[in-house]
Amino acid sequence: MIPVSSWGRLSADPHHVIALKDPFQIQSVVSREPLPGIAHGMGRSYGDVCLNPEGALWTTTGLDHLVSFDIATGRLVCEAGVLLRDIQRLAIPRGWSLPVTPGTQMVTVGGGIANDVHGKNHHLCGTFGDHVQRITLIRTNGEIVQCGPVTNPEWFSASVGGLGLTGVIAQAEIQLRPVAGPWLETETVPYGSLDEFFQLAEESESGWEHAVSWVDCVAGDNTRGLFMRGSSVASSHGPPPKPRSLTMPVVPPVSLVNRLTLRAFNNGYHYLNMRKPGRKIAHYETFFYPLDNLQGWNRMYGPTGFFQYQSVFPPESGRDAVQAMLKDIAGAGEGSFLAVLKTFGDRAPAGMLSFPKSGVTLALDFPNNGPRTHKLFERLDAIVREAKGRIYPAKDARMPRDLFEVGYPRLSEFLEYRDPGISSALSRRLMGS
Amino acid sequence: MSSRKRIVIVGATSAIAENCARLWVESGPADLILLGRDPQRLQRTATDLGVRSPQSDIRTVPAEFLDVVAIEAAVDDIIALGEVDLVLIAHGSLPDQNGCQSDLKACRDALEINGVSPVLFAEAFARRMAKADRGTIALIGSVAGDRGRKSNYVYGAAKGLVTRYAQGLQHRFAGTGLNVVLIKPGPTDTPMTAHLKGQGAKLASVESVASEIVAGIDAGRATIYAPGKWKIIMNIVRHIPSVIFNRLEI
């Protein structure tokens, strides 16, 4: 038994860790497990979706082999433990890119599918699952299910965003998207109100591939932020930036993000970027994955760890809900430097439990200050409930079961496809088993 | 004649070897000859490298690791097709120390696969590469070979054999065109060590270990500790007096 934490570092419970070393053995390893297990990739999920205390954790990072890549069609077949980073580094110089990528490239393909991750271009490309053509699912009864949008689509729809609960994803086929190269033209536009944000989001949907914004979570009613947008450009701008790999070397005894530092952080970030708005050329790694250069940044929240609270609201209630949330957060003096506000396009989700839906999403980190933090979450939950929104399970560690149930109306349909030999801390908390 | 490197990897499905191979093909197309016991896993490694580097020429050679006749034949075949720039001998497996103490067969198997087999391959290549008077033979040993410890001395003894053997080989080929490199990885995050995670073991990433190995071979170093800090750590461990050492729980 080995203590394992997820990215939020909220717990370090013992797990029976078993490495899935090669694809030919997955079947025998998962089917002989006496206790339910869960596949675990890079552990970049914030909460408990990738944890299974006292049970089996099947680590997939050894399943990191590429199977085929057709440079003419952009079809890539790979094992589930391949990192998005490795796909990007292989494909982008050859004119292809992952169509959808989250804010870190240090996640596995399997994790990207199981959480149906999204990126800054949802309005254009939807979610990660929208580009998966096939997955190989290994069930703990030894059954192998091949599924995709056309073959066994119901299995596919259950497994994309299925939180790893339908079987172990062993292999995937992904349709990449042509890109001009590694460079993007980017623009940063400061905004001073939520209305301005929505206006920028709307006008960016037609002209820009990627759009996201940073929002100041301590400003309260005077919502301000920085809108960042980018599109791939066909030009050569010299060599890629040198990877500056800094590491957060220790866990400080208290969170570095607290009432004292929060306002200073946010003011500093705002004014620093206010002074250099406008257009520039950026490398894709700098634009998409700004935090990947700071290894172990999750340690800065101190020994008690941190939560991320990400919710999405439909367009009709989104503006008021975000306003109410930011007000509550500022009033509580909680929240963090990393507050993200963005809109999702109007697209049908690929999976039964996929998080993104038409509207606006707000994501914030919160240092774990115990009851104080949980009290704030209860208020935020009430806003989500009222506005008919939902919370992102990949980031969650504490949402109440009823909120999950109302947020995900296809849950009962999904449950038909669960693998009885698979369970996680999240599934037990939100689905009872 | 192209300037592509011709690289042989024995135990090519090991995580460290694979990551070295990925770095080699990333820096330009190469001719790779991959030896391993399990044809299916070997093919998986070859396919992966082929996707990463379509211009590389990658061949797989199923290999017996302890049959001297088979080893001689395999090495003959490889050399017959052309001179070799680099041989990386990377195979091994981490045995369960308690298992080795209670079961002599497990003990013998561990000694053979981690110690005897790498030596046989190195010796077979050395004889043929000596004639060409060029190239590099790199053997993966381990920091565990630097001093016997109760928690893994059977594995350590086998790796100690590799260490002493590599020293001798370096002595034999000193001043010739043939380079001999001994690699001593510290505990590395590979499928082989998954069970050590969290038991207080600090595991280095296999990518960082591979990049130190590739850089060290390029620089022609005789001994490569990867990560480099293990050179200092093992220097201390080697010099702790027995009266203190034997009381340590390591």
XYZ file of C-alpha atoms in Angstrom:
683
model
C 0.000 0.000 0.000
C 1.338 3.378 -1.054
C 0.027 6.858 -0.222
C -1.185 8.586 -3.386
C -2.340 12.176 -3.835
C -4.044 13.833 -6.750
C -3.092 17.288 -8.019
C -5.011 19.124 -5.288
C -2.944 17.339 -2.592
C -6.005 17.152 -0.332
C -5.353 13.555 0.744
C -2.621 10.912 0.669
C -4.500 7.686 1.285
C -2.950 4.253 0.794
C -3.475 2.586 -2.579
C -2.497 -0.751 -4.005
C -0.503 0.556 -6.973
C -0.133 -1.773 -9.935
C 1.647 -0.625 -13.082
C 0.049 -1.602 -16.371
C 3.315 -2.268 -18.159
C 2.177 -3.445 -21.518
C -1.089 -3.624 -23.409
C -1.013 -7.400 -23.686
C -1.292 -7.801 -19.925
C -4.033 -5.299 -19.089
C -6.758 -7.885 -19.415
C -5.179 -10.358 -17.024
C -4.110 -7.695 -14.504
C -7.492 -5.988 -14.199
C -9.546 -9.174 -14.252
C -7.702 -10.846 -11.396
C -8.105 -7.867 -9.078
C -10.009 -8.848 -5.899
C -11.035 -5.255 -5.095
C -12.360 -2.700 -7.569
C -9.631 -0.554 -9.135
C -9.336 2.608 -11.193
C -6.955 3.604 -13.976
C -4.609 6.433 -12.974
C -2.507 8.402 -15.448
C -0.518 11.495 -14.458
C -2.744 12.278 -11.466
C -3.374 15.806 -12.761
C -7.047 15.686 -11.783
C -7.518 18.016 -8.842
C -9.882 15.958 -6.727
C -10.758 12.308 -6.242
C -11.786 11.149 -9.710
C -8.412 9.387 -10.073
C -8.179 8.030 -6.512
C -9.362 4.794 -4.942
C -8.246 4.648 -1.273
C -7.524 1.119 0.011
C -8.205 -0.215 -3.478
C -6.249 -0.837 -6.649
C -4.734 1.941 -8.743
C -3.731 0.804 -12.208
C -1.102 3.252 -13.370
C -1.043 3.785 -17.111
C 2.053 5.883 -17.716
C 3.922 2.781 -18.911
C 1.394 2.488 -21.733
C 3.224 5.238 -23.590
C 3.737 3.787 -27.029
C 2.642 5.176 -30.338
C 1.051 2.702 -32.708
C 0.662 4.575 -35.989
C 0.542 8.052 -37.441
C -0.672 8.759 -40.943
C 0.845 12.046 -41.948
C -1.488 12.300 -44.956
C -4.702 12.076 -42.941
C -3.586 13.137 -39.456
C -4.850 9.941 -37.847
C -2.876 8.955 -34.764
C -3.229 5.679 -32.896
C -1.566 5.434 -29.496
C -1.717 3.743 -26.140
C -3.678 5.467 -23.421
C -0.673 6.493 -21.314
C 0.912 8.668 -24.024
C 1.239 12.288 -22.876
C -0.405 15.065 -24.842
C 3.032 16.731 -24.768
C 4.556 13.878 -26.735
C 1.801 14.016 -29.352
C 2.216 17.769 -29.750
C 6.005 17.541 -30.057
C 5.721 14.796 -32.634
C 2.837 16.162 -34.674
C 3.217 19.937 -34.732
C 6.525 19.948 -36.656
C 4.765 17.687 -39.177
C 1.833 20.069 -39.626
C -0.702 18.471 -37.302
C -1.865 19.276 -33.790
C -4.201 17.945 -31.142
C -7.423 19.755 -31.991
C -8.261 20.257 -28.309
C -5.840 20.594 -25.432
C -6.332 21.498 -21.775
C -4.140 23.944 -19.851
C -1.457 21.357 -19.173
C 0.072 18.994 -21.666
C 1.277 16.713 -18.858
C -1.824 14.543 -19.015
C -2.378 11.209 -20.667
C -4.615 10.524 -23.632
C -6.675 8.168 -21.454
C -7.188 10.874 -18.836
C -8.103 13.390 -21.540
C -10.796 11.041 -22.838
C -12.108 9.891 -19.459
C -12.610 13.505 -18.384
C -13.525 14.734 -21.881
C -11.247 17.725 -21.371
C -11.734 21.031 -23.140
C -9.500 23.863 -24.213
C -9.606 27.466 -25.232
C -11.248 26.657 -28.579
C -14.478 24.974 -27.529
C -16.493 27.281 -29.801
C -14.569 25.929 -32.774
C -13.579 22.344 -31.916
C -15.686 21.167 -28.995
C -14.044 18.795 -26.536
C -11.225 16.246 -26.721
C -13.765 13.458 -27.211
C -15.102 15.088 -30.375
C -11.870 14.105 -32.127
C -11.511 10.572 -30.867
C -12.393 8.089 -33.586
C -12.024 4.893 -31.627
C -11.121 3.645 -28.194
C -10.219 0.199 -26.968
C -11.862 -0.415 -23.643
C -10.825 -3.347 -21.473
C -13.466 -4.443 -19.000
C -12.606 -6.193 -15.771
C -14.586 -9.259 -16.897
C -11.991 -9.650 -19.652
C -14.225 -8.309 -22.395
C -12.674 -5.942 -24.940
C -14.980 -3.278 -26.355
C -13.983 -1.332 -29.455
C -16.085 1.767 -29.746
C -16.278 5.099 -31.519
C -18.781 7.596 -32.867
C -19.965 4.978 -35.386
C -19.081 1.599 -33.858
C -20.812 0.905 -30.534
C -21.621 4.613 -30.169
C -23.441 4.099 -26.884
C -20.303 2.604 -25.298
C -18.305 5.466 -26.734
C -20.665 8.091 -25.400
C -20.543 6.489 -21.949
C -16.740 6.281 -21.936
C -15.924 9.773 -23.243
C -16.184 11.801 -20.066
C -17.010 8.532 -18.294
C -14.512 9.236 -15.486
C -12.724 5.938 -16.142
C -15.694 3.964 -14.823
C -16.702 1.999 -17.940
C -13.453 0.047 -18.311
C -9.742 0.686 -18.694
C -9.010 2.724 -21.811
C -6.081 0.947 -23.447
C -5.743 2.551 -26.843
C -7.210 5.431 -28.814
C -7.354 6.726 -32.341
C -7.399 10.502 -32.623
C -8.040 12.716 -35.621
C -5.494 15.534 -35.462
C -6.080 18.965 -36.958
C -3.831 20.612 -39.536
C -1.809 23.543 -38.221
C 0.523 25.959 -39.906
C 3.234 25.455 -37.301
C 4.115 25.982 -33.673
C 3.382 29.712 -33.613
C 0.264 31.657 -32.775
C -0.705 35.250 -33.208
C -2.071 36.323 -29.849
C -3.790 39.356 -28.429
C -4.404 40.452 -24.848
C -7.297 42.844 -24.256
C -8.046 44.250 -20.784
C -11.717 44.455 -19.851
C -13.480 46.272 -17.052
C -16.849 44.574 -16.726
C -18.623 41.282 -17.328
C -20.564 42.826 -20.189
C -17.290 43.740 -21.850
C -16.082 40.175 -21.301
C -19.152 38.696 -23.014
C -18.816 41.163 -25.860
C -15.162 40.216 -26.367
C -16.034 36.520 -26.174
C -18.718 36.895 -28.804
C -16.627 38.882 -31.258
C -13.686 36.498 -30.765
C -15.707 33.419 -31.686
C -15.692 34.261 -35.358
C -12.195 35.668 -35.764
C -10.056 33.689 -33.303
C -9.369 30.002 -32.766
C -8.630 30.251 -29.052
C -10.089 32.511 -26.402
C -9.836 32.577 -22.622
C -9.691 35.197 -19.928
C -8.154 35.792 -16.577
C -10.486 37.423 -14.110
C -9.591 39.251 -10.931
C -11.419 37.362 -8.188
C -10.781 39.942 -5.476
C -12.225 42.918 -7.341
C -15.824 42.128 -6.337
C -18.418 44.158 -8.240
C -15.809 45.911 -10.361
C -15.110 42.880 -12.486
C -11.922 43.306 -14.417
C -9.745 40.940 -16.302
C -7.599 40.220 -19.304
C -8.999 38.602 -22.392
C -6.485 36.472 -24.271
C -7.041 35.140 -27.772
C -4.883 33.433 -30.334
C -4.833 31.809 -33.751
C -2.278 29.634 -35.463
C -0.080 31.507 -37.934
C 2.042 30.313 -40.796
C 5.319 31.995 -40.192
C 8.686 31.090 -38.884
C 9.780 32.900 -35.783
C 13.025 31.210 -35.037
C 13.625 28.448 -32.566
C 11.049 27.583 -29.882
C 11.549 29.147 -26.463
C 14.091 27.364 -24.305
C 12.221 25.299 -21.757
C 12.764 27.022 -18.436
C 11.921 24.263 -16.079
C 11.539 25.719 -12.627
C 10.464 23.523 -9.768
C 8.556 24.467 -6.654
C 11.123 22.760 -4.424
C 9.288 22.445 -1.121
C 5.838 22.499 0.376
C 5.708 25.731 2.389
C 4.273 25.317 5.902
C 1.335 27.563 5.010
C -0.328 28.336 1.717
C 1.442 31.090 -0.213
C -1.992 32.034 -1.501
C -3.800 33.701 1.387
C -5.651 36.859 2.354
C -2.385 38.757 2.575
C -0.978 37.790 -0.786
C -4.120 37.441 -2.860
C -4.801 41.102 -3.477
C -1.158 41.816 -4.198
C -0.944 38.912 -6.652
C -4.026 39.984 -8.531
C -3.144 43.662 -8.619
C 0.354 42.850 -9.749
C -0.771 40.511 -12.494
C -3.375 42.964 -13.715
C -1.076 45.958 -13.921
C 1.806 43.977 -15.357
C -0.355 42.842 -18.266
C -2.280 46.106 -18.621
C 0.998 47.692 -19.577
C 1.617 45.319 -22.456
C -1.679 44.682 -24.201
C -1.922 44.154 -27.927
C -0.761 41.614 -30.438
C 2.292 39.435 -30.441
C 3.560 36.108 -31.706
C 3.761 33.278 -29.164
C 4.946 29.687 -29.239
C 2.184 27.160 -28.656
C 3.757 25.838 -25.442
C 3.875 29.334 -23.937
C 0.317 30.139 -24.991
C -1.397 26.862 -24.107
C 0.605 25.635 -21.127
C 1.973 28.610 -19.192
C 2.113 26.665 -15.931
C 3.914 23.583 -17.239
C 7.219 25.423 -16.816
C 6.723 25.606 -13.077
C 6.848 22.000 -11.978
C 5.007 21.176 -8.797
C 3.236 24.559 -8.624
C 0.456 22.785 -6.726
C 2.775 22.731 -3.710
C 2.445 26.470 -3.201
C -0.917 25.916 -1.523
C 0.839 24.386 1.462
C 0.397 21.116 3.307
C -3.427 21.102 3.363
C -3.715 21.289 -0.411
C -6.290 23.111 -2.494
C -9.561 22.750 -4.334
C -10.523 23.827 -7.764
C -14.114 24.860 -8.271
C -15.140 24.918 -11.918
C -18.741 25.341 -12.941
C -20.611 26.095 -16.144
C -23.836 28.064 -16.558
C -26.264 28.230 -19.458
C -26.236 31.487 -21.478
C -29.496 32.815 -20.025
C -28.348 32.680 -16.407
C -24.579 32.837 -16.921
C -23.919 36.533 -16.526
C -25.807 36.900 -13.256
C -24.442 33.668 -11.844
C -20.824 34.654 -12.540
C -21.458 38.085 -11.056
C -22.949 36.541 -7.919
C -20.109 34.083 -7.592
C -17.365 36.668 -7.955
C -19.093 38.815 -5.361
C -19.306 35.952 -2.863
C -15.702 34.942 -3.482
C -14.377 38.487 -3.077
C -16.502 38.940 0.029
C -15.086 35.772 1.551
C -11.530 36.854 0.762
C -10.877 33.422 -0.732
C -9.904 32.341 -4.191
C -6.626 32.534 -5.969
C -4.507 34.028 -8.600
C -5.626 31.470 -11.153
C -9.165 32.486 -11.997
C -10.358 31.638 -15.473
C -13.501 32.783 -17.231
C -14.452 31.585 -20.681
C -17.429 30.786 -22.837
C -18.320 27.430 -24.395
C -19.857 27.172 -27.838
C -23.253 25.731 -28.545
C -22.364 22.106 -29.282
C -23.854 18.790 -28.248
C -21.462 17.101 -25.798
C -19.649 13.965 -26.945
C -20.218 12.036 -23.726
C -23.107 11.295 -21.396
C -21.240 12.935 -18.517
C -19.221 15.503 -20.476
C -18.859 18.730 -18.540
C -18.864 21.451 -21.219
C -22.159 22.805 -22.429
C -23.265 26.021 -24.056
C -22.686 28.985 -21.765
C -19.965 30.400 -19.573
C -17.527 28.629 -17.256
C -15.649 29.972 -14.254
C -12.727 28.095 -12.692
C -10.915 29.072 -9.518
C -8.463 27.496 -7.124
C -9.076 27.773 -3.392
C -6.514 26.962 -0.704
C -7.992 24.383 1.649
C -8.845 26.453 4.703
C -11.119 23.802 6.139
C -14.676 24.745 7.205
C -14.243 28.328 5.998
C -13.644 27.119 2.442
C -16.449 24.575 2.580
C -18.873 27.243 3.751
C -18.050 29.341 0.723
C -18.520 26.299 -1.517
C -21.999 25.810 -0.122
C -22.888 29.333 -1.206
C -21.364 28.740 -4.631
C -23.272 25.446 -4.925
C -26.491 27.357 -4.286
C -25.676 29.686 -7.176
C -24.945 26.706 -9.440
C -28.221 25.039 -8.454
C -30.231 28.195 -8.952
C -28.684 28.953 -12.331
C -29.097 25.365 -13.573
C -25.356 24.965 -13.949
C -23.058 22.091 -13.136
C -19.642 21.355 -11.630
C -16.707 19.688 -13.408
C -16.044 16.223 -11.866
C -12.389 16.199 -13.038
C -11.745 19.134 -10.722
C -14.109 18.190 -7.944
C -13.440 16.752 -4.499
C -16.573 17.681 -2.596
C -19.723 18.470 -4.544
C -22.920 17.099 -2.968
C -24.557 14.162 -4.689
C -27.833 15.935 -5.453
C -26.019 18.715 -7.296
C -24.214 16.133 -9.410
C -27.484 14.372 -10.172
C -29.329 17.487 -11.312
C -26.319 18.734 -13.248
C -25.905 15.525 -15.229
C -29.350 14.410 -16.427
C -27.942 11.439 -18.404
C -26.476 9.884 -15.261
C -28.952 6.980 -15.026
C -28.297 6.123 -18.680
C -24.549 6.213 -17.976
C -24.807 3.870 -14.994
C -25.831 1.010 -17.320
C -22.315 1.054 -18.768
C -20.337 1.051 -15.540
C -17.810 -1.688 -14.989
C -18.606 -3.353 -11.640
C -14.878 -4.021 -11.117
C -14.068 -0.307 -11.257
C -14.634 2.231 -8.540
C -13.126 5.518 -7.428
C -13.423 7.790 -4.425
C -15.514 10.056 -6.643
C -17.842 7.309 -7.856
C -18.493 6.159 -4.305
C -19.171 9.725 -3.211
C -21.431 10.664 -6.109
C -22.876 7.381 -7.367
C -22.895 5.279 -4.232
C -20.463 2.599 -5.424
C 27.358 5.834 -47.279
C 25.153 7.751 -44.923
C 26.340 9.145 -41.616
C 23.462 7.520 -39.767
C 24.443 5.871 -36.544
C 24.059 2.144 -36.268
C 22.880 1.380 -32.750
C 22.251 -1.998 -31.147
C 20.123 -2.161 -28.010
C 20.072 -5.370 -25.989
C 16.993 -5.415 -23.770
C 15.332 -2.817 -25.950
C 11.968 -3.050 -24.219
C 13.343 -1.784 -20.911
C 11.930 1.648 -20.103
C 15.370 3.280 -19.816
C 16.541 1.789 -23.117
C 13.363 2.829 -24.883
C 13.693 6.377 -23.679
C 17.305 6.501 -24.824
C 16.229 5.205 -28.230
C 13.529 7.869 -28.461
C 16.150 10.544 -27.857
C 18.495 9.041 -30.430
C 15.889 8.960 -33.193
C 14.686 12.425 -32.210
C 18.111 13.841 -33.014
C 18.045 12.294 -36.476
C 17.259 9.063 -38.319
C 19.315 6.065 -37.172
C 19.670 2.383 -37.895
C 18.423 0.577 -34.825
C 18.710 -3.097 -34.054
C 16.544 -4.053 -31.102
C 17.153 -7.262 -29.170
C 14.709 -8.644 -26.678
C 13.164 -11.800 -25.349
C 9.497 -11.189 -26.065
C 8.792 -10.712 -29.800
C 5.425 -9.074 -29.167
C 6.832 -6.461 -26.788
C 9.836 -5.959 -29.037
C 7.534 -5.212 -31.955
C 5.641 -2.720 -29.799
C 8.889 -0.854 -29.089
C 9.936 -0.937 -32.735
C 6.540 0.338 -33.908
C 6.654 3.220 -31.449
C 10.133 4.258 -32.573
C 9.074 3.911 -36.210
C 6.183 6.332 -35.684
C 8.535 8.784 -33.974
C 11.097 8.510 -36.738
C 9.737 7.195 -40.038
C 13.160 7.670 -41.676
C 14.914 5.391 -39.230
C 15.574 1.802 -40.114
C 14.455 -0.345 -37.201
C 14.934 -4.082 -36.981
C 13.981 -6.458 -34.212
C 15.991 -9.508 -33.245
C 14.412 -11.970 -30.820
C 17.188 -12.989 -28.464
C 18.079 -15.646 -25.940
C 19.725 -13.898 -23.018
C 21.708 -16.790 -21.521
C 22.348 -19.230 -24.356
C 25.942 -18.529 -25.404
C 25.563 -20.183 -28.795
C 22.512 -18.071 -29.571
C 24.263 -14.914 -28.351
C 27.301 -15.552 -30.559
C 25.057 -16.217 -33.553
C 22.933 -13.111 -32.998
C 26.002 -10.894 -32.603
C 27.632 -12.461 -35.673
C 24.554 -11.740 -37.749
C 24.486 -8.113 -36.615
C 28.182 -7.502 -37.264
C 28.000 -9.258 -40.636
C 25.591 -6.589 -41.823
C 27.885 -3.720 -40.951
C 29.929 -2.027 -38.287
C 28.255 -0.910 -35.114
C 28.625 2.565 -33.634
C 27.014 1.885 -30.300
C 25.837 -1.083 -28.297
C 23.646 -0.376 -25.284
C 23.215 -3.366 -23.009
C 20.184 -2.536 -20.918
C 18.325 -5.639 -19.854
C 17.661 -6.731 -16.315
C 14.935 -7.206 -13.785
C 14.600 -6.179 -10.178
C 14.199 -9.355 -8.134
C 12.487 -9.663 -4.813
C 15.295 -9.905 -2.271
C 13.277 -12.041 0.145
C 12.358 -14.362 -2.702
C 16.046 -14.761 -3.550
C 16.842 -15.600 0.078
C 14.237 -18.335 0.289
C 14.506 -19.766 -3.220
C 17.903 -20.541 -4.744
C 16.449 -20.762 -8.212
C 15.127 -17.201 -7.958
C 18.554 -16.203 -6.641
C 20.375 -17.841 -9.544
C 17.954 -16.394 -12.115
C 18.456 -12.897 -10.717
C 22.246 -13.229 -10.796
C 22.187 -14.572 -14.335
C 19.848 -12.078 -15.935
C 21.317 -9.005 -14.212
C 24.968 -9.986 -14.133
C 26.043 -12.892 -16.318
C 23.906 -12.121 -19.349
C 25.031 -8.489 -19.842
C 28.641 -9.630 -19.562
C 28.162 -12.332 -22.205
C 26.686 -9.828 -24.652
C 29.396 -7.249 -23.972
C 32.114 -9.847 -24.421
C 30.605 -11.067 -27.682
C 30.425 -7.544 -29.094
C 33.831 -6.550 -27.712
C 35.683 -9.269 -29.619
C 34.156 -8.234 -32.936
C 34.237 -4.488 -32.364
C 37.907 -4.676 -31.314
C 38.739 -5.622 -34.888
C 37.077 -2.493 -36.199
C 38.770 -0.517 -33.421
C 35.847 1.874 -33.131
C 32.485 2.249 -31.469
C 31.066 2.298 -27.967
C 29.864 -0.443 -25.662
C 27.629 0.941 -22.909
C 26.442 -1.276 -20.070
C 23.692 -0.412 -17.639
C 24.779 -1.321 -14.133
C 23.248 0.208 -11.045
C 24.085 2.244 -7.979
C 23.051 -0.947 -6.165
C 26.313 -2.477 -7.407
C 28.435 -0.009 -5.461
C 27.872 -1.570 -2.055
C 25.914 -4.582 -0.849
C 22.879 -3.776 1.244
C 20.527 -6.183 2.953
C 17.485 -4.875 1.107
C 18.747 -5.889 -2.350
C 22.179 -7.515 -2.259
C 21.444 -10.237 -4.784
C 20.558 -7.640 -7.404
C 23.448 -5.531 -6.120
C 25.874 -8.436 -6.465
C 24.860 -8.998 -10.073
C 25.256 -5.294 -10.840
C 28.561 -5.320 -8.946
C 29.698 -8.002 -11.369
C 28.802 -5.708 -14.261
C 30.724 -2.872 -12.595
C 33.896 -4.885 -12.121
C 33.588 -6.370 -15.591
C 33.188 -2.942 -17.193
C 36.292 -1.716 -15.353
C 38.258 -4.594 -16.790
C 36.936 -3.977 -20.252
C 37.816 -0.291 -19.980
C 41.321 -1.278 -18.954
C 41.601 -3.721 -21.846
C 40.544 -1.162 -24.449
C 42.247 1.883 -22.945
C 44.043 3.773 -25.672
C 42.121 2.040 -28.482
C 39.252 3.325 -30.599
C 36.739 1.298 -28.646
C 34.995 3.093 -25.831
C 33.452 1.341 -22.841
C 30.856 3.154 -20.742
C 29.372 2.031 -17.436
C 26.009 3.527 -16.583
C 24.734 3.522 -13.008
C 21.155 4.679 -12.768
C 19.733 5.488 -9.361
C 16.178 4.431 -8.514
C 14.188 5.358 -11.612
C 10.472 5.666 -12.133
C 9.865 2.729 -14.457
C 7.353 -0.106 -14.502
C 10.106 -2.160 -12.780
C 10.007 0.052 -9.689
C 6.281 0.927 -9.520
C 5.987 -0.903 -6.200
C 8.748 1.237 -4.629
C 6.878 4.492 -5.165
C 5.894 6.080 -1.920
C 7.996 3.741 0.205
C 10.229 6.711 0.797
C 11.993 6.018 -2.495
C 12.659 9.141 -4.516
C 12.435 8.008 -8.096
C 13.972 9.978 -10.935
C 11.933 10.270 -14.112
C 12.955 7.806 -16.774
C 13.184 10.656 -19.280
C 15.710 12.581 -17.228
C 17.766 9.439 -16.634
C 17.723 8.654 -20.347
C 18.790 12.153 -21.290
C 21.745 12.001 -18.892
C 22.754 8.665 -20.355
C 22.532 9.908 -23.927
C 24.501 13.045 -23.065
C 27.094 11.050 -21.110
C 27.659 8.596 -23.955
C 27.964 11.508 -26.385
C 30.570 13.101 -24.164
C 32.486 9.824 -23.993
C 32.381 9.547 -20.228
C 33.628 6.308 -18.660
C 31.091 6.193 -15.845
C 27.699 7.840 -15.865
C 25.689 8.192 -12.694
C 22.116 9.137 -13.587
C 20.938 11.368 -12.029
C 24.399 12.790 -11.335
C 23.784 13.313 -7.613
C 24.117 9.554 -7.091
C 27.848 9.873 -7.660
C 28.108 11.879 -4.456
C 25.599 9.771 -2.555
C 27.299 6.493 -3.459
C 30.692 7.916 -2.690
C 29.462 8.528 0.827
C 27.658 5.179 1.067
C 30.794 3.317 -0.041
C 32.861 4.979 2.660
C 30.593 4.539 5.649
C 32.491 2.242 8.060
C 30.909 -1.215 8.381
C 30.346 -0.786 12.090
C 27.962 2.061 11.317
C 26.736 0.778 7.932
C 25.596 -2.541 9.323
C 23.273 -0.800 11.727
C 21.528 1.186 8.985
C 18.132 0.113 7.726
C 18.895 0.552 4.039
